[in-house]
């Protein structure tokens, strides 16, 4: 049928071409039919890359019972160190005046603000995020308990910063603005960092 249509459209000289075209289309159909019947899914081979498999070795999660035993041993060792006082010089990370400070004994910190305590007053920094010694570090989630760590400081000085001049100028516009900023400051000296053997 397709061959006759070709003859009508193209004339007698294209009869061979239409016959060849019909034969090719029938061969393609049979090839497609056979390939669909003998279709076997082969496993796809993928190259091992950093995207298909992570470059680090797979880690096995520890047994919960062994992990609990290890946790108890570590806590007991830290309690013994704290009770014996064999922890060396302590350091702490405290949150005060919207900033975090890493402090140790006899440190001076400069705070860009005034606090209510007067000069010579002793204050306690209660927001302690972390405390550590030579052989251990206790990390709060987010804070350590008040009965565990005690950080005390003394207000040494309440003063003001040097004047900071903020000058704005636009040429040929008669525009000049001058602001002088003076920031209140407080100086604290860290007196003591104490830790109690009250771990849980």
PDB file of N, CA, C and O in Angstrom, residues 101-170:
ATOM      1  N   UNK A 101      33.658  35.337  76.144  1.00  0.00           N
ATOM      2  CA  UNK A 101      35.015  35.636  76.555  1.00  0.00           C
ATOM      3  C   UNK A 101      35.665  34.353  77.053  1.00  0.00           C
ATOM      4  O   UNK A 101      35.097  33.639  77.875  1.00  0.00           O
ATOM      5  N   UNK A 102      36.869  34.087  76.564  1.00  0.00           N
ATOM      6  CA  UNK A 102      37.666  32.992  77.115  1.00  0.00           C
ATOM      7  C   UNK A 102      38.580  33.599  78.172  1.00  0.00           C
ATOM      8  O   UNK A 102      39.434  34.438  77.861  1.00  0.00           O
ATOM      9  N   UNK A 103      38.402  33.184  79.422  1.00  0.00           N
ATOM     10  CA  UNK A 103      39.092  33.834  80.535  1.00  0.00           C
ATOM     11  C   UNK A 103      39.776  32.781  81.393  1.00  0.00           C
ATOM     12  O   UNK A 103      39.428  31.593  81.372  1.00  0.00           O
ATOM     13  N   UNK A 104      40.750  33.247  82.155  1.00  0.00           N
ATOM     14  CA  UNK A 104      41.408  32.443  83.185  1.00  0.00           C
ATOM     15  C   UNK A 104      41.698  33.375  84.359  1.00  0.00           C
ATOM     16  O   UNK A 104      41.335  34.559  84.327  1.00  0.00           O
ATOM     17  N   UNK A 105      42.340  32.879  85.390  1.00  0.00           N
ATOM     18  CA  UNK A 105      42.585  33.690  86.588  1.00  0.00           C
ATOM     19  C   UNK A 105      43.435  34.921  86.252  1.00  0.00           C
ATOM     20  O   UNK A 105      44.380  34.849  85.461  1.00  0.00           O
ATOM     21  N   UNK A 106      43.070  36.054  86.890  1.00  0.00           N
ATOM     22  CA  UNK A 106      43.800  37.326  86.770  1.00  0.00           C
ATOM     23  C   UNK A 106      43.749  37.924  85.377  1.00  0.00           C
ATOM     24  O   UNK A 106      44.612  38.739  85.029  1.00  0.00           O
ATOM     25  N   UNK A 107      42.773  37.573  84.564  1.00  0.00           N
ATOM     26  CA  UNK A 107      42.613  38.197  83.246  1.00  0.00           C
ATOM     27  C   UNK A 107      41.864  39.517  83.384  1.00  0.00           C
ATOM     28  O   UNK A 107      41.022  39.688  84.270  1.00  0.00           O
ATOM     29  N   UNK A 108      42.154  40.452  82.490  1.00  0.00           N
ATOM     30  CA  UNK A 108      41.415  41.709  82.392  1.00  0.00           C
ATOM     31  C   UNK A 108      40.594  41.684  81.112  1.00  0.00           C
ATOM     32  O   UNK A 108      41.118  41.357  80.041  1.00  0.00           O
ATOM     33  N   UNK A 109      39.310  42.029  81.233  1.00  0.00           N
ATOM     34  CA  UNK A 109      38.463  42.115  80.041  1.00  0.00           C
ATOM     35  C   UNK A 109      37.841  43.505  79.998  1.00  0.00           C
ATOM     36  O   UNK A 109      37.459  44.065  81.032  1.00  0.00           O
ATOM     37  N   UNK A 110      37.752  44.062  78.797  1.00  0.00           N
ATOM     38  CA  UNK A 110      37.202  45.397  78.577  1.00  0.00           C
ATOM     39  C   UNK A 110      35.843  45.250  77.913  1.00  0.00           C
ATOM     40  O   UNK A 110      35.732  44.706  76.804  1.00  0.00           O
ATOM     41  N   UNK A 111      34.808  45.742  78.576  1.00  0.00           N
ATOM     42  CA  UNK A 111      33.432  45.609  78.094  1.00  0.00           C
ATOM     43  C   UNK A 111      32.976  46.971  77.587  1.00  0.00           C
ATOM     44  O   UNK A 111      33.166  47.993  78.268  1.00  0.00           O
ATOM     45  N   UNK A 112      32.401  47.001  76.393  1.00  0.00           N
ATOM     46  CA  UNK A 112      31.939  48.253  75.792  1.00  0.00           C
ATOM     47  C   UNK A 112      30.543  48.606  76.304  1.00  0.00           C
ATOM     48  O   UNK A 112      29.600  48.767  75.523  1.00  0.00           O
ATOM     49  N   UNK A 113      30.429  48.730  77.625  1.00  0.00           N
ATOM     50  CA  UNK A 113      29.135  49.057  78.214  1.00  0.00           C
ATOM     51  C   UNK A 113      29.336  49.343  79.694  1.00  0.00           C
ATOM     52  O   UNK A 113      30.353  48.953  80.275  1.00  0.00           O
ATOM     53  N   UNK A 114      28.379  50.018  80.306  1.00  0.00           N
ATOM     54  CA  UNK A 114      28.388  50.192  81.760  1.00  0.00           C
ATOM     55  C   UNK A 114      27.509  49.121  82.376  1.00  0.00           C
ATOM     56  O   UNK A 114      26.475  48.728  81.815  1.00  0.00           O
ATOM     57  N   UNK A 115      27.898  48.640  83.542  1.00  0.00           N
ATOM     58  CA  UNK A 115      27.078  47.691  84.289  1.00  0.00           C
ATOM     59  C   UNK A 115      26.657  48.354  85.600  1.00  0.00           C
ATOM     60  O   UNK A 115      27.205  49.388  86.004  1.00  0.00           O
ATOM     61  N   UNK A 116      25.683  47.756  86.268  1.00  0.00           N
ATOM     62  CA  UNK A 116      25.115  48.381  87.461  1.00  0.00           C
ATOM     63  C   UNK A 116      26.075  48.370  88.642  1.00  0.00           C
ATOM     64  O   UNK A 116      25.977  49.220  89.522  1.00  0.00           O
ATOM     65  N   UNK A 117      26.993  47.420  88.704  1.00  0.00           N
ATOM     66  CA  UNK A 117      27.923  47.351  89.835  1.00  0.00           C
ATOM     67  C   UNK A 117      28.902  48.513  89.798  1.00  0.00           C
ATOM     68  O   UNK A 117      29.305  48.980  88.727  1.00  0.00           O
ATOM     69  N   UNK A 118      29.306  48.970  90.983  1.00  0.00           N
ATOM     70  CA  UNK A 118      30.248  50.073  91.080  1.00  0.00           C
ATOM     71  C   UNK A 118      31.686  49.572  91.091  1.00  0.00           C
ATOM     72  O   UNK A 118      31.955  48.360  91.115  1.00  0.00           O
ATOM     73  N   UNK A 119      32.623  50.519  91.087  1.00  0.00           N
ATOM     74  CA  UNK A 119      34.040  50.163  91.104  1.00  0.00           C
ATOM     75  C   UNK A 119      34.374  49.468  92.427  1.00  0.00           C
ATOM     76  O   UNK A 119      33.972  49.907  93.504  1.00  0.00           O
ATOM     77  N   UNK A 120      35.126  48.380  92.334  1.00  0.00           N
ATOM     78  CA  UNK A 120      35.503  47.614  93.515  1.00  0.00           C
ATOM     79  C   UNK A 120      34.514  46.533  93.889  1.00  0.00           C
ATOM     80  O   UNK A 120      34.803  45.709  94.774  1.00  0.00           O
ATOM     81  N   UNK A 121      33.329  46.505  93.268  1.00  0.00           N
ATOM     82  CA  UNK A 121      32.336  45.460  93.580  1.00  0.00           C
ATOM     83  C   UNK A 121      32.756  44.138  92.953  1.00  0.00           C
ATOM     84  O   UNK A 121      33.364  44.087  91.892  1.00  0.00           O
ATOM     85  N   UNK A 122      32.387  43.049  93.642  1.00  0.00           N
ATOM     86  CA  UNK A 122      32.693  41.712  93.158  1.00  0.00           C
ATOM     87  C   UNK A 122      31.408  41.120  92.584  1.00  0.00           C
ATOM     88  O   UNK A 122      30.378  41.121  93.255  1.00  0.00           O
ATOM     89  N   UNK A 123      31.485  40.632  91.356  1.00  0.00           N
ATOM     90  CA  UNK A 123      30.306  40.070  90.697  1.00  0.00           C
ATOM     91  C   UNK A 123      30.594  38.629  90.302  1.00  0.00           C
ATOM     92  O   UNK A 123      31.755  38.201  90.257  1.00  0.00           O
ATOM     93  N   UNK A 124      29.520  37.900  90.030  1.00  0.00           N
ATOM     94  CA  UNK A 124      29.637  36.511  89.583  1.00  0.00           C
ATOM     95  C   UNK A 124      29.121  36.410  88.156  1.00  0.00           C
ATOM     96  O   UNK A 124      28.025  36.876  87.846  1.00  0.00           O
ATOM     97  N   UNK A 125      29.925  35.791  87.276  1.00  0.00           N
ATOM     98  CA  UNK A 125      29.522  35.563  85.887  1.00  0.00           C
ATOM     99  C   UNK A 125      28.848  34.196  85.829  1.00  0.00           C
ATOM    100  O   UNK A 125      29.497  33.163  85.986  1.00  0.00           O
ATOM    101  N   UNK A 126      27.542  34.190  85.608  1.00  0.00           N
ATOM    102  CA  UNK A 126      26.768  32.958  85.747  1.00  0.00           C
ATOM    103  C   UNK A 126      26.615  32.179  84.453  1.00  0.00           C
ATOM    104  O   UNK A 126      26.385  30.972  84.497  1.00  0.00           O
ATOM    105  N   UNK A 127      26.713  32.844  83.329  1.00  0.00           N
ATOM    106  CA  UNK A 127      26.534  32.130  82.058  1.00  0.00           C
ATOM    107  C   UNK A 127      27.876  31.549  81.621  1.00  0.00           C
ATOM    108  O   UNK A 127      28.621  32.159  80.854  1.00  0.00           O
ATOM    109  N   UNK A 128      28.184  30.357  82.111  1.00  0.00           N
ATOM    110  CA  UNK A 128      29.440  29.684  81.785  1.00  0.00           C
ATOM    111  C   UNK A 128      29.134  28.611  80.752  1.00  0.00           C
ATOM    112  O   UNK A 128      28.351  27.692  81.002  1.00  0.00           O
ATOM    113  N   UNK A 129      29.741  28.735  79.584  1.00  0.00           N
ATOM    114  CA  UNK A 129      29.491  27.788  78.505  1.00  0.00           C
ATOM    115  C   UNK A 129      30.441  26.606  78.547  1.00  0.00           C
ATOM    116  O   UNK A 129      30.084  25.507  78.098  1.00  0.00           O
ATOM    117  N   UNK A 130      31.647  26.810  79.074  1.00  0.00           N
ATOM    118  CA  UNK A 130      32.672  25.769  78.995  1.00  0.00           C
ATOM    119  C   UNK A 130      33.692  26.034  80.092  1.00  0.00           C
ATOM    120  O   UNK A 130      33.979  27.183  80.420  1.00  0.00           O
ATOM    121  N   UNK A 131      34.221  24.976  80.682  1.00  0.00           N
ATOM    122  CA  UNK A 131      35.322  25.099  81.633  1.00  0.00           C
ATOM    123  C   UNK A 131      36.258  23.922  81.410  1.00  0.00           C
ATOM    124  O   UNK A 131      35.818  22.823  81.043  1.00  0.00           O
ATOM    125  N   UNK A 132      37.552  24.162  81.570  1.00  0.00           N
ATOM    126  CA  UNK A 132      38.502  23.081  81.300  1.00  0.00           C
ATOM    127  C   UNK A 132      39.789  23.272  82.069  1.00  0.00           C
ATOM    128  O   UNK A 132      40.104  24.356  82.569  1.00  0.00           O
ATOM    129  N   UNK A 133      40.538  22.164  82.151  1.00  0.00           N
ATOM    130  CA  UNK A 133      41.843  22.160  82.794  1.00  0.00           C
ATOM    131  C   UNK A 133      42.865  21.517  81.886  1.00  0.00           C
ATOM    132  O   UNK A 133      42.749  21.562  80.661  1.00  0.00           O
ATOM    133  N   UNK A 134      43.871  20.878  82.519  1.00  0.00           N
ATOM    134  CA  UNK A 134      44.925  20.236  81.729  1.00  0.00           C
ATOM    135  C   UNK A 134      44.443  18.968  81.036  1.00  0.00           C
ATOM    136  O   UNK A 134      44.803  18.696  79.895  1.00  0.00           O
ATOM    137  N   UNK A 135      43.620  18.174  81.719  1.00  0.00           N
ATOM    138  CA  UNK A 135      43.269  16.842  81.221  1.00  0.00           C
ATOM    139  C   UNK A 135      41.803  16.662  80.864  1.00  0.00           C
ATOM    140  O   UNK A 135      41.406  15.574  80.445  1.00  0.00           O
ATOM    141  N   UNK A 136      40.981  17.670  81.052  1.00  0.00           N
ATOM    142  CA  UNK A 136      39.552  17.493  80.759  1.00  0.00           C
ATOM    143  C   UNK A 136      38.951  18.838  80.387  1.00  0.00           C
ATOM    144  O   UNK A 136      39.517  19.901  80.676  1.00  0.00           O
ATOM    145  N   UNK A 137      37.785  18.774  79.752  1.00  0.00           N
ATOM    146  CA  UNK A 137      36.999  19.957  79.411  1.00  0.00           C
ATOM    147  C   UNK A 137      35.531  19.605  79.591  1.00  0.00           C
ATOM    148  O   UNK A 137      35.076  18.580  79.084  1.00  0.00           O
ATOM    149  N   UNK A 138      34.814  20.452  80.309  1.00  0.00           N
ATOM    150  CA  UNK A 138      33.378  20.261  80.508  1.00  0.00           C
ATOM    151  C   UNK A 138      32.644  21.274  79.639  1.00  0.00           C
ATOM    152  O   UNK A 138      32.894  22.476  79.727  1.00  0.00           O
ATOM    153  N   UNK A 139      31.749  20.773  78.791  1.00  0.00           N
ATOM    154  CA  UNK A 139      31.012  21.611  77.842  1.00  0.00           C
ATOM    155  C   UNK A 139      29.545  21.604  78.232  1.00  0.00           C
ATOM    156  O   UNK A 139      28.943  20.540  78.418  1.00  0.00           O
ATOM    157  N   UNK A 140      28.979  22.795  78.360  1.00  0.00           N
ATOM    158  CA  UNK A 140      27.562  22.910  78.686  1.00  0.00           C
ATOM    159  C   UNK A 140      26.692  22.793  77.458  1.00  0.00           C
ATOM    160  O   UNK A 140      27.137  23.043  76.333  1.00  0.00           O
ATOM    161  N   UNK A 141      25.428  22.439  77.692  1.00  0.00           N
ATOM    162  CA  UNK A 141      24.473  22.322  76.579  1.00  0.00           C
ATOM    163  C   UNK A 141      23.224  23.127  76.887  1.00  0.00           C
ATOM    164  O   UNK A 141      22.231  22.542  77.303  1.00  0.00           O
ATOM    165  N   UNK A 142      23.186  24.420  76.740  1.00  0.00           N
ATOM    166  CA  UNK A 142      24.279  25.306  76.333  1.00  0.00           C
ATOM    167  C   UNK A 142      25.111  25.825  77.507  1.00  0.00           C
ATOM    168  O   UNK A 142      26.199  26.328  77.306  1.00  0.00           O
ATOM    169  N   UNK A 143      24.594  25.752  78.747  1.00  0.00           N
ATOM    170  CA  UNK A 143      25.298  26.315  79.898  1.00  0.00           C
ATOM    171  C   UNK A 143      25.606  25.227  80.915  1.00  0.00           C
ATOM    172  O   UNK A 143      24.895  24.220  81.017  1.00  0.00           O
ATOM    173  N   UNK A 144      26.662  25.459  81.689  1.00  0.00           N
ATOM    174  CA  UNK A 144      26.978  24.581  82.810  1.00  0.00           C
ATOM    175  C   UNK A 144      26.177  25.029  84.034  1.00  0.00           C
ATOM    176  O   UNK A 144      25.826  26.204  84.172  1.00  0.00           O
ATOM    177  N   UNK A 145      25.914  24.083  84.934  1.00  0.00           N
ATOM    178  CA  UNK A 145      25.091  24.389  86.097  1.00  0.00           C
ATOM    179  C   UNK A 145      25.780  25.348  87.067  1.00  0.00           C
ATOM    180  O   UNK A 145      27.012  25.413  87.150  1.00  0.00           O
ATOM    181  N   UNK A 146      24.963  26.098  87.835  1.00  0.00           N
ATOM    182  CA  UNK A 146      25.509  27.055  88.798  1.00  0.00           C
ATOM    183  C   UNK A 146      26.221  26.346  89.942  1.00  0.00           C
ATOM    184  O   UNK A 146      27.134  26.909  90.544  1.00  0.00           O
ATOM    185  N   UNK A 147      25.790  25.130  90.257  1.00  0.00           N
ATOM    186  CA  UNK A 147      26.429  24.399  91.350  1.00  0.00           C
ATOM    187  C   UNK A 147      27.721  23.715  90.908  1.00  0.00           C
ATOM    188  O   UNK A 147      28.462  23.202  91.746  1.00  0.00           O
ATOM    189  N   UNK A 148      28.014  23.719  89.621  1.00  0.00           N
ATOM    190  CA  UNK A 148      29.216  23.049  89.098  1.00  0.00           C
ATOM    191  C   UNK A 148      30.390  24.010  88.940  1.00  0.00           C
ATOM    192  O   UNK A 148      31.521  23.682  89.309  1.00  0.00           O
ATOM    193  N   UNK A 149      30.144  25.207  88.415  1.00  0.00           N
ATOM    194  CA  UNK A 149      31.219  26.162  88.113  1.00  0.00           C
ATOM    195  C   UNK A 149      30.870  27.514  88.731  1.00  0.00           C
ATOM    196  O   UNK A 149      29.709  27.942  88.717  1.00  0.00           O
ATOM    197  N   UNK A 150      31.906  28.177  89.243  1.00  0.00           N
ATOM    198  CA  UNK A 150      31.725  29.517  89.816  1.00  0.00           C
ATOM    199  C   UNK A 150      32.857  30.408  89.294  1.00  0.00           C
ATOM    200  O   UNK A 150      34.036  30.139  89.544  1.00  0.00           O
ATOM    201  N   UNK A 151      32.491  31.467  88.553  1.00  0.00           N
ATOM    202  CA  UNK A 151      33.461  32.424  88.012  1.00  0.00           C
ATOM    203  C   UNK A 151      33.147  33.783  88.616  1.00  0.00           C
ATOM    204  O   UNK A 151      32.038  34.291  88.456  1.00  0.00           O
ATOM    205  N   UNK A 152      34.138  34.350  89.323  1.00  0.00           N
ATOM    206  CA  UNK A 152      33.944  35.639  89.979  1.00  0.00           C
ATOM    207  C   UNK A 152      34.897  36.667  89.388  1.00  0.00           C
ATOM    208  O   UNK A 152      36.031  36.338  89.008  1.00  0.00           O
ATOM    209  N   UNK A 153      34.423  37.928  89.343  1.00  0.00           N
ATOM    210  CA  UNK A 153      35.222  39.028  88.797  1.00  0.00           C
ATOM    211  C   UNK A 153      35.007  40.272  89.635  1.00  0.00           C
ATOM    212  O   UNK A 153      34.025  40.391  90.371  1.00  0.00           O
ATOM    213  N   UNK A 154      35.955  41.203  89.534  1.00  0.00           N
ATOM    214  CA  UNK A 154      35.887  42.482  90.246  1.00  0.00           C
ATOM    215  C   UNK A 154      35.870  43.610  89.227  1.00  0.00           C
ATOM    216  O   UNK A 154      36.620  43.584  88.239  1.00  0.00           O
ATOM    217  N   UNK A 155      35.007  44.608  89.483  1.00  0.00           N
ATOM    218  CA  UNK A 155      34.954  45.786  88.615  1.00  0.00           C
ATOM    219  C   UNK A 155      36.147  46.662  88.964  1.00  0.00           C
ATOM    220  O   UNK A 155      36.251  47.202  90.061  1.00  0.00           O
ATOM    221  N   UNK A 156      37.079  46.816  88.021  1.00  0.00           N
ATOM    222  CA  UNK A 156      38.298  47.578  88.254  1.00  0.00           C
ATOM    223  C   UNK A 156      38.097  49.046  87.912  1.00  0.00           C
ATOM    224  O   UNK A 156      38.501  49.938  88.667  1.00  0.00           O
ATOM    225  N   UNK A 157      37.462  49.325  86.789  1.00  0.00           N
ATOM    226  CA  UNK A 157      37.369  50.708  86.311  1.00  0.00           C
ATOM    227  C   UNK A 157      36.125  50.870  85.455  1.00  0.00           C
ATOM    228  O   UNK A 157      35.736  49.964  84.722  1.00  0.00           O
ATOM    229  N   UNK A 158      35.511  52.057  85.592  1.00  0.00           N
ATOM    230  CA  UNK A 158      34.389  52.430  84.720  1.00  0.00           C
ATOM    231  C   UNK A 158      34.770  53.751  84.069  1.00  0.00           C
ATOM    232  O   UNK A 158      34.965  54.760  84.752  1.00  0.00           O
ATOM    233  N   UNK A 159      34.896  53.740  82.778  1.00  0.00           N
ATOM    234  CA  UNK A 159      35.411  54.913  82.070  1.00  0.00           C
ATOM    235  C   UNK A 159      34.696  55.057  80.738  1.00  0.00           C
ATOM    236  O   UNK A 159      33.688  54.390  80.481  1.00  0.00           O
ATOM    237  N   UNK A 160      35.240  55.918  79.889  1.00  0.00           N
ATOM    238  CA  UNK A 160      34.694  56.136  78.555  1.00  0.00           C
ATOM    239  C   UNK A 160      35.803  55.973  77.531  1.00  0.00           C
ATOM    240  O   UNK A 160      36.981  56.188  77.824  1.00  0.00           O
ATOM    241  N   UNK A 161      35.416  55.631  76.326  1.00  0.00           N
ATOM    242  CA  UNK A 161      36.399  55.429  75.269  1.00  0.00           C
ATOM    243  C   UNK A 161      36.869  56.777  74.716  1.00  0.00           C
ATOM    244  O   UNK A 161      36.302  57.831  75.022  1.00  0.00           O
ATOM    245  N   UNK A 162      37.906  56.705  73.888  1.00  0.00           N
ATOM    246  CA  UNK A 162      38.346  57.901  73.197  1.00  0.00           C
ATOM    247  C   UNK A 162      37.255  58.353  72.232  1.00  0.00           C
ATOM    248  O   UNK A 162      36.517  57.524  71.692  1.00  0.00           O
ATOM    249  N   UNK A 163      37.149  59.676  71.979  1.00  0.00           N
ATOM    250  CA  UNK A 163      36.127  60.138  71.027  1.00  0.00           C
ATOM    251  C   UNK A 163      36.404  59.614  69.620  1.00  0.00           C
ATOM    252  O   UNK A 163      37.531  59.673  69.133  1.00  0.00           O
ATOM    253  N   UNK A 164      35.355  59.096  69.011  1.00  0.00           N
ATOM    254  CA  UNK A 164      35.440  58.630  67.627  1.00  0.00           C
ATOM    255  C   UNK A 164      34.635  59.601  66.766  1.00  0.00           C
ATOM    256  O   UNK A 164      33.436  59.771  66.979  1.00  0.00           O
ATOM    257  N   UNK A 165      35.310  60.217  65.817  1.00  0.00           N
ATOM    258  CA  UNK A 165      34.673  61.248  64.992  1.00  0.00           C
ATOM    259  C   UNK A 165      34.183  60.604  63.701  1.00  0.00           C
ATOM    260  O   UNK A 165      34.936  59.959  62.971  1.00  0.00           O
ATOM    261  N   UNK A 166      32.897  60.801  63.443  1.00  0.00           N
ATOM    262  CA  UNK A 166      32.280  60.308  62.205  1.00  0.00           C
ATOM    263  C   UNK A 166      31.876  61.536  61.381  1.00  0.00           C
ATOM    264  O   UNK A 166      30.958  62.275  61.748  1.00  0.00           O
ATOM    265  N   UNK A 167      32.614  61.782  60.273  1.00  0.00           N
ATOM    266  CA  UNK A 167      32.438  62.989  59.473  1.00  0.00           C
ATOM    267  C   UNK A 167      31.933  62.614  58.090  1.00  0.00           C
ATOM    268  O   UNK A 167      32.509  61.755  57.422  1.00  0.00           O
ATOM    269  N   UNK A 168      30.836  63.250  57.665  1.00  0.00           N
ATOM    270  CA  UNK A 168      30.275  63.033  56.330  1.00  0.00           C
ATOM    271  C   UNK A 168      30.320  64.352  55.558  1.00  0.00           C
ATOM    272  O   UNK A 168      30.007  65.416  56.114  1.00  0.00           O
ATOM    273  N   UNK A 169      30.675  64.241  54.277  1.00  0.00           N
ATOM    274  CA  UNK A 169      30.904  65.446  53.476  1.00  0.00           C
ATOM    275  C   UNK A 169      30.522  65.164  52.024  1.00  0.00           C
ATOM    276  O   UNK A 169      30.854  64.115  51.487  1.00  0.00           O
ATOM    277  N   UNK A 170      29.799  66.118  51.415  1.00  0.00           N
ATOM    278  CA  UNK A 170      29.496  66.057  49.990  1.00  0.00           C
ATOM    279  C   UNK A 170      29.975  67.361  49.360  1.00  0.00           C
ATOM    280  O   UNK A 170      29.550  68.444  49.775  1.00  0.00           O
TER     281      UNK A 170
END
